[in-house]
Amino acid sequence: MNIQHTLNSTQLRATLAMLVLALMSACSSAPAKDASADYESAAPPVAADDDKNMGSIYRSGYGMTLFVDRRARQVGDIVTVTLEEKTDASKSSSTATGKESNISVPTVTLLGRGVTSGGTPILTTGVSSDQDFSGQGSSTQSNSLTGSITVTVSEVLRNGSLRVRGEKWVTINQGEEFIRIKGIIRPEDIGADNAIPSYKVADARITYSGKGALADANSMGWLGRLFQSVLSPF
């Protein structure tokens, strides 16, 4: 009997420990995956140099093109993306309903006369109800991101569109801030200055975040996330 009681107590403590660990792991955010590899600069393919330089001035692959458009068009070329992101959204709603019902039953008579007590009818029946509801809600959101980032062409699609990607890091004394972007652009949308606005980038994925002491100070701890999770009973 004592052995069985000891086993039950041990199993109970182990179950409680596993439950606490499961709650903590469910409420704590998983460490962010380092996506630097997805935004690394793409280098142009290196062709094998089969030409032997036998003392000639000309060398294949090192010629200077004087009359070719220098806009990005090949893998490894760079293009500047001008960030012009701004979103404004607002929504409001209002609802009001009302309902009123009245039901009355004629006075009951007995032998042609109403039933009264002290001259007051006592069998008069009536039902009435009144319902009112009023609700109102509103939401407003505004976001803005401006700046510029220079990226590289990582792939030339079959239709001529260019897949671009890149990132820019800025190191400050209290941490680091970075911006990443990738998407698809059309060569026709690239301006004469080899730049393109961000709203012309298809399937754009823009990330602006930071690391360091300031970023850690603005993040909630695991215990706070526990009480803010759907598993919290409070």
PDB file of C-alpha atoms in Angstrom:
ATOM      1  CA  MET A   1       0.000   0.000   0.000  1.00  0.00           C
ATOM      2  CA  ASN A   2       2.807   2.417   0.852  1.00  0.00           C
ATOM      3  CA  ILE A   3       4.685   1.483  -2.330  1.00  0.00           C
ATOM      4  CA  GLN A   4       1.610   2.182  -4.457  1.00  0.00           C
ATOM      5  CA  HIS A   5       1.053   5.521  -2.697  1.00  0.00           C
ATOM      6  CA  THR A   6       4.694   6.497  -3.319  1.00  0.00           C
ATOM      7  CA  LEU A   7       4.410   5.621  -7.016  1.00  0.00           C
ATOM      8  CA  ASN A   8       1.218   7.638  -7.378  1.00  0.00           C
ATOM      9  CA  SER A   9       2.838  10.674  -5.721  1.00  0.00           C
ATOM     10  CA  THR A  10       5.883  10.411  -7.993  1.00  0.00           C
ATOM     11  CA  GLN A  11       3.722  10.120 -11.098  1.00  0.00           C
ATOM     12  CA  LEU A  12       1.630  13.091  -9.974  1.00  0.00           C
ATOM     13  CA  ARG A  13       4.702  15.297  -9.477  1.00  0.00           C
ATOM     14  CA  ALA A  14       6.110  14.232 -12.845  1.00  0.00           C
ATOM     15  CA  THR A  15       2.809  15.001 -14.550  1.00  0.00           C
ATOM     16  CA  LEU A  16       2.590  18.438 -12.933  1.00  0.00           C
ATOM     17  CA  ALA A  17       6.188  19.215 -13.941  1.00  0.00           C
ATOM     18  CA  MET A  18       5.520  18.202 -17.535  1.00  0.00           C
ATOM     19  CA  LEU A  19       2.351  20.321 -17.579  1.00  0.00           C
ATOM     20  CA  VAL A  20       4.214  23.392 -16.299  1.00  0.00           C
ATOM     21  CA  LEU A  21       6.969  22.901 -18.880  1.00  0.00           C
ATOM     22  CA  ALA A  22       4.375  22.501 -21.642  1.00  0.00           C
ATOM     23  CA  LEU A  23       2.623  25.711 -20.610  1.00  0.00           C
ATOM     24  CA  MET A  24       5.903  27.607 -20.494  1.00  0.00           C
ATOM     25  CA  SER A  25       6.995  26.324 -23.890  1.00  0.00           C
ATOM     26  CA  ALA A  26       3.589  27.053 -25.414  1.00  0.00           C
ATOM     27  CA  CYS A  27       3.436  30.581 -24.084  1.00  0.00           C
ATOM     28  CA  SER A  28       7.024  31.550 -24.790  1.00  0.00           C
ATOM     29  CA  SER A  29       7.705  32.587 -28.335  1.00  0.00           C
ATOM     30  CA  ALA A  30       9.982  30.336 -30.320  1.00  0.00           C
ATOM     31  CA  PRO A  31      13.367  31.839 -31.125  1.00  0.00           C
ATOM     32  CA  ALA A  32      13.290  33.650 -34.419  1.00  0.00           C
ATOM     33  CA  LYS A  33      14.916  31.771 -37.247  1.00  0.00           C
ATOM     34  CA  ASP A  34      17.916  33.557 -38.676  1.00  0.00           C
ATOM     35  CA  ALA A  35      16.779  34.399 -42.193  1.00  0.00           C
ATOM     36  CA  SER A  36      20.011  36.080 -43.267  1.00  0.00           C
ATOM     37  CA  ALA A  37      20.630  33.324 -45.809  1.00  0.00           C
ATOM     38  CA  ASP A  38      17.388  34.226 -47.594  1.00  0.00           C
ATOM     39  CA  TYR A  39      18.587  37.812 -48.112  1.00  0.00           C
ATOM     40  CA  GLU A  40      22.241  37.308 -48.984  1.00  0.00           C
ATOM     41  CA  SER A  41      23.519  39.166 -52.029  1.00  0.00           C
ATOM     42  CA  ALA A  42      23.511  37.111 -55.209  1.00  0.00           C
ATOM     43  CA  ALA A  43      26.745  36.999 -57.182  1.00  0.00           C
ATOM     44  CA  PRO A  44      26.758  36.746 -60.980  1.00  0.00           C
ATOM     45  CA  PRO A  45      27.704  33.362 -62.380  1.00  0.00           C
ATOM     46  CA  VAL A  46      31.411  33.044 -63.076  1.00  0.00           C
ATOM     47  CA  ALA A  47      32.160  31.806 -66.574  1.00  0.00           C
ATOM     48  CA  ALA A  48      35.216  29.726 -67.232  1.00  0.00           C
ATOM     49  CA  ASP A  49      37.978  31.842 -68.760  1.00  0.00           C
ATOM     50  CA  ASP A  50      39.097  29.636 -71.606  1.00  0.00           C
ATOM     51  CA  ASP A  51      40.688  32.436 -73.571  1.00  0.00           C
ATOM     52  CA  LYS A  52      44.405  32.597 -73.223  1.00  0.00           C
ATOM     53  CA  ASN A  53      45.901  36.045 -72.997  1.00  0.00           C
ATOM     54  CA  MET A  54      48.746  35.834 -75.447  1.00  0.00           C
ATOM     55  CA  GLY A  55      49.891  39.423 -74.923  1.00  0.00           C
ATOM     56  CA  SER A  56      46.886  41.045 -76.574  1.00  0.00           C
ATOM     57  CA  ILE A  57      45.322  44.192 -75.054  1.00  0.00           C
ATOM     58  CA  TYR A  58      41.785  42.756 -75.391  1.00  0.00           C
ATOM     59  CA  ARG A  59      40.636  40.285 -72.768  1.00  0.00           C
ATOM     60  CA  SER A  60      37.270  38.521 -72.872  1.00  0.00           C
ATOM     61  CA  GLY A  61      34.818  39.560 -70.154  1.00  0.00           C
ATOM     62  CA  TYR A  62      36.609  42.784 -69.269  1.00  0.00           C
ATOM     63  CA  GLY A  63      35.348  45.036 -72.048  1.00  0.00           C
ATOM     64  CA  MET A  64      33.736  48.392 -71.295  1.00  0.00           C
ATOM     65  CA  THR A  65      30.290  48.941 -72.789  1.00  0.00           C
ATOM     66  CA  LEU A  66      29.766  52.587 -73.664  1.00  0.00           C
ATOM     67  CA  PHE A  67      26.280  52.420 -75.141  1.00  0.00           C
ATOM     68  CA  VAL A  68      24.512  49.775 -73.037  1.00  0.00           C
ATOM     69  CA  ASP A  69      21.847  50.678 -70.482  1.00  0.00           C
ATOM     70  CA  ARG A  70      23.341  50.197 -67.028  1.00  0.00           C
ATOM     71  CA  ARG A  71      20.048  49.354 -65.349  1.00  0.00           C
ATOM     72  CA  ALA A  72      19.793  46.060 -63.502  1.00  0.00           C
ATOM     73  CA  ARG A  73      18.962  43.184 -65.824  1.00  0.00           C
ATOM     74  CA  GLN A  74      21.193  40.234 -64.889  1.00  0.00           C
ATOM     75  CA  VAL A  75      21.871  38.098 -61.826  1.00  0.00           C
ATOM     76  CA  GLY A  76      24.193  39.986 -59.514  1.00  0.00           C
ATOM     77  CA  ASP A  77      23.225  43.458 -60.766  1.00  0.00           C
ATOM     78  CA  ILE A  78      22.205  45.952 -58.106  1.00  0.00           C
ATOM     79  CA  VAL A  79      19.080  48.089 -57.983  1.00  0.00           C
ATOM     80  CA  THR A  80      17.944  50.628 -55.399  1.00  0.00           C
ATOM     81  CA  VAL A  81      14.492  50.201 -53.873  1.00  0.00           C
ATOM     82  CA  THR A  82      12.989  53.424 -52.553  1.00  0.00           C
ATOM     83  CA  LEU A  83      10.766  52.649 -49.580  1.00  0.00           C
ATOM     84  CA  GLU A  84       7.484  54.494 -49.898  1.00  0.00           C
ATOM     85  CA  GLU A  85       5.168  52.456 -47.711  1.00  0.00           C
ATOM     86  CA  LYS A  86       2.201  54.132 -46.076  1.00  0.00           C
ATOM     87  CA  THR A  87      -1.069  52.548 -45.020  1.00  0.00           C
ATOM     88  CA  ASP A  88      -4.078  54.136 -43.355  1.00  0.00           C
ATOM     89  CA  ALA A  89      -7.117  52.174 -42.319  1.00  0.00           C
ATOM     90  CA  SER A  90     -10.150  53.121 -40.284  1.00  0.00           C
ATOM     91  CA  LYS A  91     -13.381  51.381 -39.514  1.00  0.00           C
ATOM     92  CA  SER A  92     -16.401  52.276 -37.435  1.00  0.00           C
ATOM     93  CA  SER A  93     -19.696  50.557 -36.793  1.00  0.00           C
ATOM     94  CA  SER A  94     -22.823  51.348 -34.848  1.00  0.00           C
ATOM     95  CA  THR A  95     -25.831  49.144 -34.155  1.00  0.00           C
ATOM     96  CA  ALA A  96     -29.082  49.896 -32.374  1.00  0.00           C
ATOM     97  CA  THR A  97     -32.106  47.603 -32.068  1.00  0.00           C
ATOM     98  CA  GLY A  98     -35.363  47.802 -30.172  1.00  0.00           C
ATOM     99  CA  LYS A  99     -38.361  45.584 -29.656  1.00  0.00           C
ATOM    100  CA  GLU A 100     -41.556  46.107 -27.696  1.00  0.00           C
ATOM    101  CA  SER A 101     -44.366  43.580 -27.207  1.00  0.00           C
ATOM    102  CA  ASN A 102     -47.688  43.804 -25.369  1.00  0.00           C
ATOM    103  CA  ILE A 103     -50.177  40.995 -24.796  1.00  0.00           C
ATOM    104  CA  SER A 104     -53.457  41.524 -22.959  1.00  0.00           C
ATOM    105  CA  VAL A 105     -56.199  39.032 -22.099  1.00  0.00           C
ATOM    106  CA  PRO A 106     -59.813  40.223 -21.654  1.00  0.00           C
ATOM    107  CA  THR A 107     -61.215  40.220 -18.138  1.00  0.00           C
ATOM    108  CA  VAL A 108     -62.600  36.852 -17.137  1.00  0.00           C
ATOM    109  CA  THR A 109     -66.335  36.925 -16.442  1.00  0.00           C
ATOM    110  CA  LEU A 110     -68.395  34.636 -14.285  1.00  0.00           C
ATOM    111  CA  LEU A 111     -72.145  34.493 -14.942  1.00  0.00           C
ATOM    112  CA  GLY A 112     -71.810  37.587 -17.057  1.00  0.00           C
ATOM    113  CA  ARG A 113     -70.038  39.589 -14.405  1.00  0.00           C
ATOM    114  CA  GLY A 114     -66.364  40.213 -13.791  1.00  0.00           C
ATOM    115  CA  VAL A 115     -64.660  38.598 -10.830  1.00  0.00           C
ATOM    116  CA  THR A 116     -63.629  41.326  -8.455  1.00  0.00           C
ATOM    117  CA  SER A 117     -62.321  41.779  -4.982  1.00  0.00           C
ATOM    118  CA  GLY A 118     -63.363  44.991  -3.349  1.00  0.00           C
ATOM    119  CA  GLY A 119     -64.402  46.308  -6.750  1.00  0.00           C
ATOM    120  CA  THR A 120     -60.977  45.535  -8.327  1.00  0.00           C
ATOM    121  CA  PRO A 121     -60.783  42.858 -11.069  1.00  0.00           C
ATOM    122  CA  ILE A 122     -58.593  40.007  -9.898  1.00  0.00           C
ATOM    123  CA  LEU A 123     -58.463  37.826 -13.051  1.00  0.00           C
ATOM    124  CA  THR A 124     -57.107  40.407 -15.472  1.00  0.00           C
ATOM    125  CA  THR A 125     -53.985  39.101 -17.347  1.00  0.00           C
ATOM    126  CA  GLY A 126     -51.456  41.070 -19.381  1.00  0.00           C
ATOM    127  CA  VAL A 127     -47.851  40.532 -20.541  1.00  0.00           C
ATOM    128  CA  SER A 128     -45.459  43.187 -21.843  1.00  0.00           C
ATOM    129  CA  SER A 129     -41.777  43.161 -22.795  1.00  0.00           C
ATOM    130  CA  ASP A 130     -39.316  45.811 -23.891  1.00  0.00           C
ATOM    131  CA  GLN A 131     -35.860  45.097 -25.316  1.00  0.00           C
ATOM    132  CA  ASP A 132     -33.178  47.579 -26.327  1.00  0.00           C
ATOM    133  CA  PHE A 133     -29.638  47.068 -27.615  1.00  0.00           C
ATOM    134  CA  SER A 134     -26.997  49.588 -28.593  1.00  0.00           C
ATOM    135  CA  GLY A 135     -23.425  48.856 -29.721  1.00  0.00           C
ATOM    136  CA  GLN A 136     -20.623  50.941 -31.184  1.00  0.00           C
ATOM    137  CA  GLY A 137     -17.039  50.225 -32.246  1.00  0.00           C
ATOM    138  CA  SER A 138     -14.211  51.924 -34.091  1.00  0.00           C
ATOM    139  CA  SER A 139     -10.668  51.078 -35.192  1.00  0.00           C
ATOM    140  CA  THR A 140      -7.885  53.201 -36.693  1.00  0.00           C
ATOM    141  CA  GLN A 141      -4.429  52.120 -37.854  1.00  0.00           C
ATOM    142  CA  SER A 142      -1.636  54.013 -39.603  1.00  0.00           C
ATOM    143  CA  ASN A 143       1.821  52.830 -40.694  1.00  0.00           C
ATOM    144  CA  SER A 144       4.636  54.603 -42.532  1.00  0.00           C
ATOM    145  CA  LEU A 145       8.084  53.482 -43.727  1.00  0.00           C
ATOM    146  CA  THR A 146      10.415  55.623 -45.825  1.00  0.00           C
ATOM    147  CA  GLY A 147      14.028  55.266 -46.868  1.00  0.00           C
ATOM    148  CA  SER A 148      16.007  53.298 -49.424  1.00  0.00           C
ATOM    149  CA  ILE A 149      17.860  50.008 -49.680  1.00  0.00           C
ATOM    150  CA  THR A 150      20.050  48.672 -52.474  1.00  0.00           C
ATOM    151  CA  VAL A 151      19.517  45.015 -53.353  1.00  0.00           C
ATOM    152  CA  THR A 152      20.813  42.544 -55.921  1.00  0.00           C
ATOM    153  CA  VAL A 153      19.100  40.542 -58.640  1.00  0.00           C
ATOM    154  CA  SER A 154      19.000  36.901 -57.539  1.00  0.00           C
ATOM    155  CA  GLU A 155      17.107  35.387 -60.459  1.00  0.00           C
ATOM    156  CA  VAL A 156      15.887  36.294 -63.938  1.00  0.00           C
ATOM    157  CA  LEU A 157      12.479  34.751 -64.567  1.00  0.00           C
ATOM    158  CA  ARG A 158      11.402  33.380 -67.922  1.00  0.00           C
ATOM    159  CA  ASN A 159       9.081  36.315 -68.576  1.00  0.00           C
ATOM    160  CA  GLY A 160      11.920  38.793 -68.019  1.00  0.00           C
ATOM    161  CA  SER A 161      10.960  39.851 -64.504  1.00  0.00           C
ATOM    162  CA  LEU A 162      13.697  40.068 -61.887  1.00  0.00           C
ATOM    163  CA  ARG A 163      13.666  38.518 -58.450  1.00  0.00           C
ATOM    164  CA  VAL A 164      15.547  40.783 -56.024  1.00  0.00           C
ATOM    165  CA  ARG A 165      16.612  40.475 -52.419  1.00  0.00           C
ATOM    166  CA  GLY A 166      18.874  42.222 -49.943  1.00  0.00           C
ATOM    167  CA  GLU A 167      19.311  43.605 -46.453  1.00  0.00           C
ATOM    168  CA  LYS A 168      20.906  46.561 -44.713  1.00  0.00           C
ATOM    169  CA  TRP A 169      22.213  46.616 -41.146  1.00  0.00           C
ATOM    170  CA  VAL A 170      22.868  49.697 -39.044  1.00  0.00           C
ATOM    171  CA  THR A 171      24.855  49.230 -35.833  1.00  0.00           C
ATOM    172  CA  ILE A 172      24.110  51.648 -32.988  1.00  0.00           C
ATOM    173  CA  ASN A 173      25.812  51.805 -29.596  1.00  0.00           C
ATOM    174  CA  GLN A 174      22.865  50.029 -27.944  1.00  0.00           C
ATOM    175  CA  GLY A 175      22.121  47.437 -30.600  1.00  0.00           C
ATOM    176  CA  GLU A 176      21.557  46.801 -34.280  1.00  0.00           C
ATOM    177  CA  GLU A 177      18.727  47.662 -36.644  1.00  0.00           C
ATOM    178  CA  PHE A 178      18.154  46.003 -39.975  1.00  0.00           C
ATOM    179  CA  ILE A 179      15.803  46.169 -42.924  1.00  0.00           C
ATOM    180  CA  ARG A 180      15.237  43.338 -45.365  1.00  0.00           C
ATOM    181  CA  ILE A 181      13.313  43.183 -48.592  1.00  0.00           C
ATOM    182  CA  LYS A 182      12.696  40.690 -51.352  1.00  0.00           C
ATOM    183  CA  GLY A 183      10.230  40.466 -54.192  1.00  0.00           C
ATOM    184  CA  ILE A 184       9.807  40.603 -57.969  1.00  0.00           C
ATOM    185  CA  ILE A 185      10.218  43.688 -60.175  1.00  0.00           C
ATOM    186  CA  ARG A 186       9.830  44.482 -63.869  1.00  0.00           C
ATOM    187  CA  PRO A 187      12.806  45.947 -65.737  1.00  0.00           C
ATOM    188  CA  GLU A 188      10.406  48.437 -67.329  1.00  0.00           C
ATOM    189  CA  ASP A 189       9.645  49.940 -63.896  1.00  0.00           C
ATOM    190  CA  ILE A 190      13.293  50.703 -63.113  1.00  0.00           C
ATOM    191  CA  GLY A 191      14.005  54.410 -63.497  1.00  0.00           C
ATOM    192  CA  ALA A 192      16.919  56.078 -65.228  1.00  0.00           C
ATOM    193  CA  ASP A 193      18.712  56.314 -61.856  1.00  0.00           C
ATOM    194  CA  ASN A 194      18.482  52.516 -61.493  1.00  0.00           C
ATOM    195  CA  ALA A 195      15.894  52.861 -58.711  1.00  0.00           C
ATOM    196  CA  ILE A 196      12.354  51.586 -58.265  1.00  0.00           C
ATOM    197  CA  PRO A 197       9.697  52.495 -55.671  1.00  0.00           C
ATOM    198  CA  SER A 198       8.722  49.772 -53.238  1.00  0.00           C
ATOM    199  CA  TYR A 199       5.045  49.885 -54.221  1.00  0.00           C
ATOM    200  CA  LYS A 200       6.046  48.465 -57.618  1.00  0.00           C
ATOM    201  CA  VAL A 201       7.675  45.392 -56.065  1.00  0.00           C
ATOM    202  CA  ALA A 202       5.446  42.337 -56.475  1.00  0.00           C
ATOM    203  CA  ASP A 203       5.177  39.792 -53.657  1.00  0.00           C
ATOM    204  CA  ALA A 204       7.199  42.202 -51.538  1.00  0.00           C
ATOM    205  CA  ARG A 205       8.298  41.079 -48.114  1.00  0.00           C
ATOM    206  CA  ILE A 206       9.692  43.963 -46.104  1.00  0.00           C
ATOM    207  CA  THR A 207      11.044  43.461 -42.594  1.00  0.00           C
ATOM    208  CA  TYR A 208      12.221  46.213 -40.261  1.00  0.00           C
ATOM    209  CA  SER A 209      13.415  45.139 -36.845  1.00  0.00           C
ATOM    210  CA  GLY A 210      16.335  45.295 -34.443  1.00  0.00           C
ATOM    211  CA  LYS A 211      18.489  43.397 -31.996  1.00  0.00           C
ATOM    212  CA  GLY A 212      20.206  44.402 -28.800  1.00  0.00           C
ATOM    213  CA  ALA A 213      19.436  46.002 -25.446  1.00  0.00           C
ATOM    214  CA  LEU A 214      16.706  48.326 -26.746  1.00  0.00           C
ATOM    215  CA  ALA A 215      14.909  45.541 -28.612  1.00  0.00           C
ATOM    216  CA  ASP A 216      15.086  43.268 -25.559  1.00  0.00           C
ATOM    217  CA  ALA A 217      13.685  46.011 -23.314  1.00  0.00           C
ATOM    218  CA  ASN A 218      10.628  46.322 -25.570  1.00  0.00           C
ATOM    219  CA  SER A 219       9.833  42.597 -25.525  1.00  0.00           C
ATOM    220  CA  MET A 220       7.580  40.921 -22.965  1.00  0.00           C
ATOM    221  CA  GLY A 221       9.016  38.273 -20.668  1.00  0.00           C
ATOM    222  CA  TRP A 222       7.891  34.669 -20.635  1.00  0.00           C
ATOM    223  CA  LEU A 223       5.817  35.092 -17.464  1.00  0.00           C
ATOM    224  CA  GLY A 224       3.947  38.035 -18.954  1.00  0.00           C
ATOM    225  CA  ARG A 225       3.296  36.034 -22.123  1.00  0.00           C
ATOM    226  CA  LEU A 226       1.946  33.221 -19.930  1.00  0.00           C
ATOM    227  CA  PHE A 227      -0.715  35.485 -18.446  1.00  0.00           C
ATOM    228  CA  GLN A 228      -1.501  36.960 -21.878  1.00  0.00           C
ATOM    229  CA  SER A 229      -1.940  33.579 -23.565  1.00  0.00           C
ATOM    230  CA  VAL A 230      -5.228  31.786 -24.223  1.00  0.00           C
ATOM    231  CA  LEU A 231      -4.205  29.168 -21.644  1.00  0.00           C
ATOM    232  CA  SER A 232      -4.346  31.689 -18.819  1.00  0.00           C
ATOM    233  CA  PRO A 233      -7.403  31.232 -16.585  1.00  0.00           C
ATOM    234  CA  PHE A 234      -7.382  34.906 -15.537  1.00  0.00           C
TER     235      PHE A 234
END
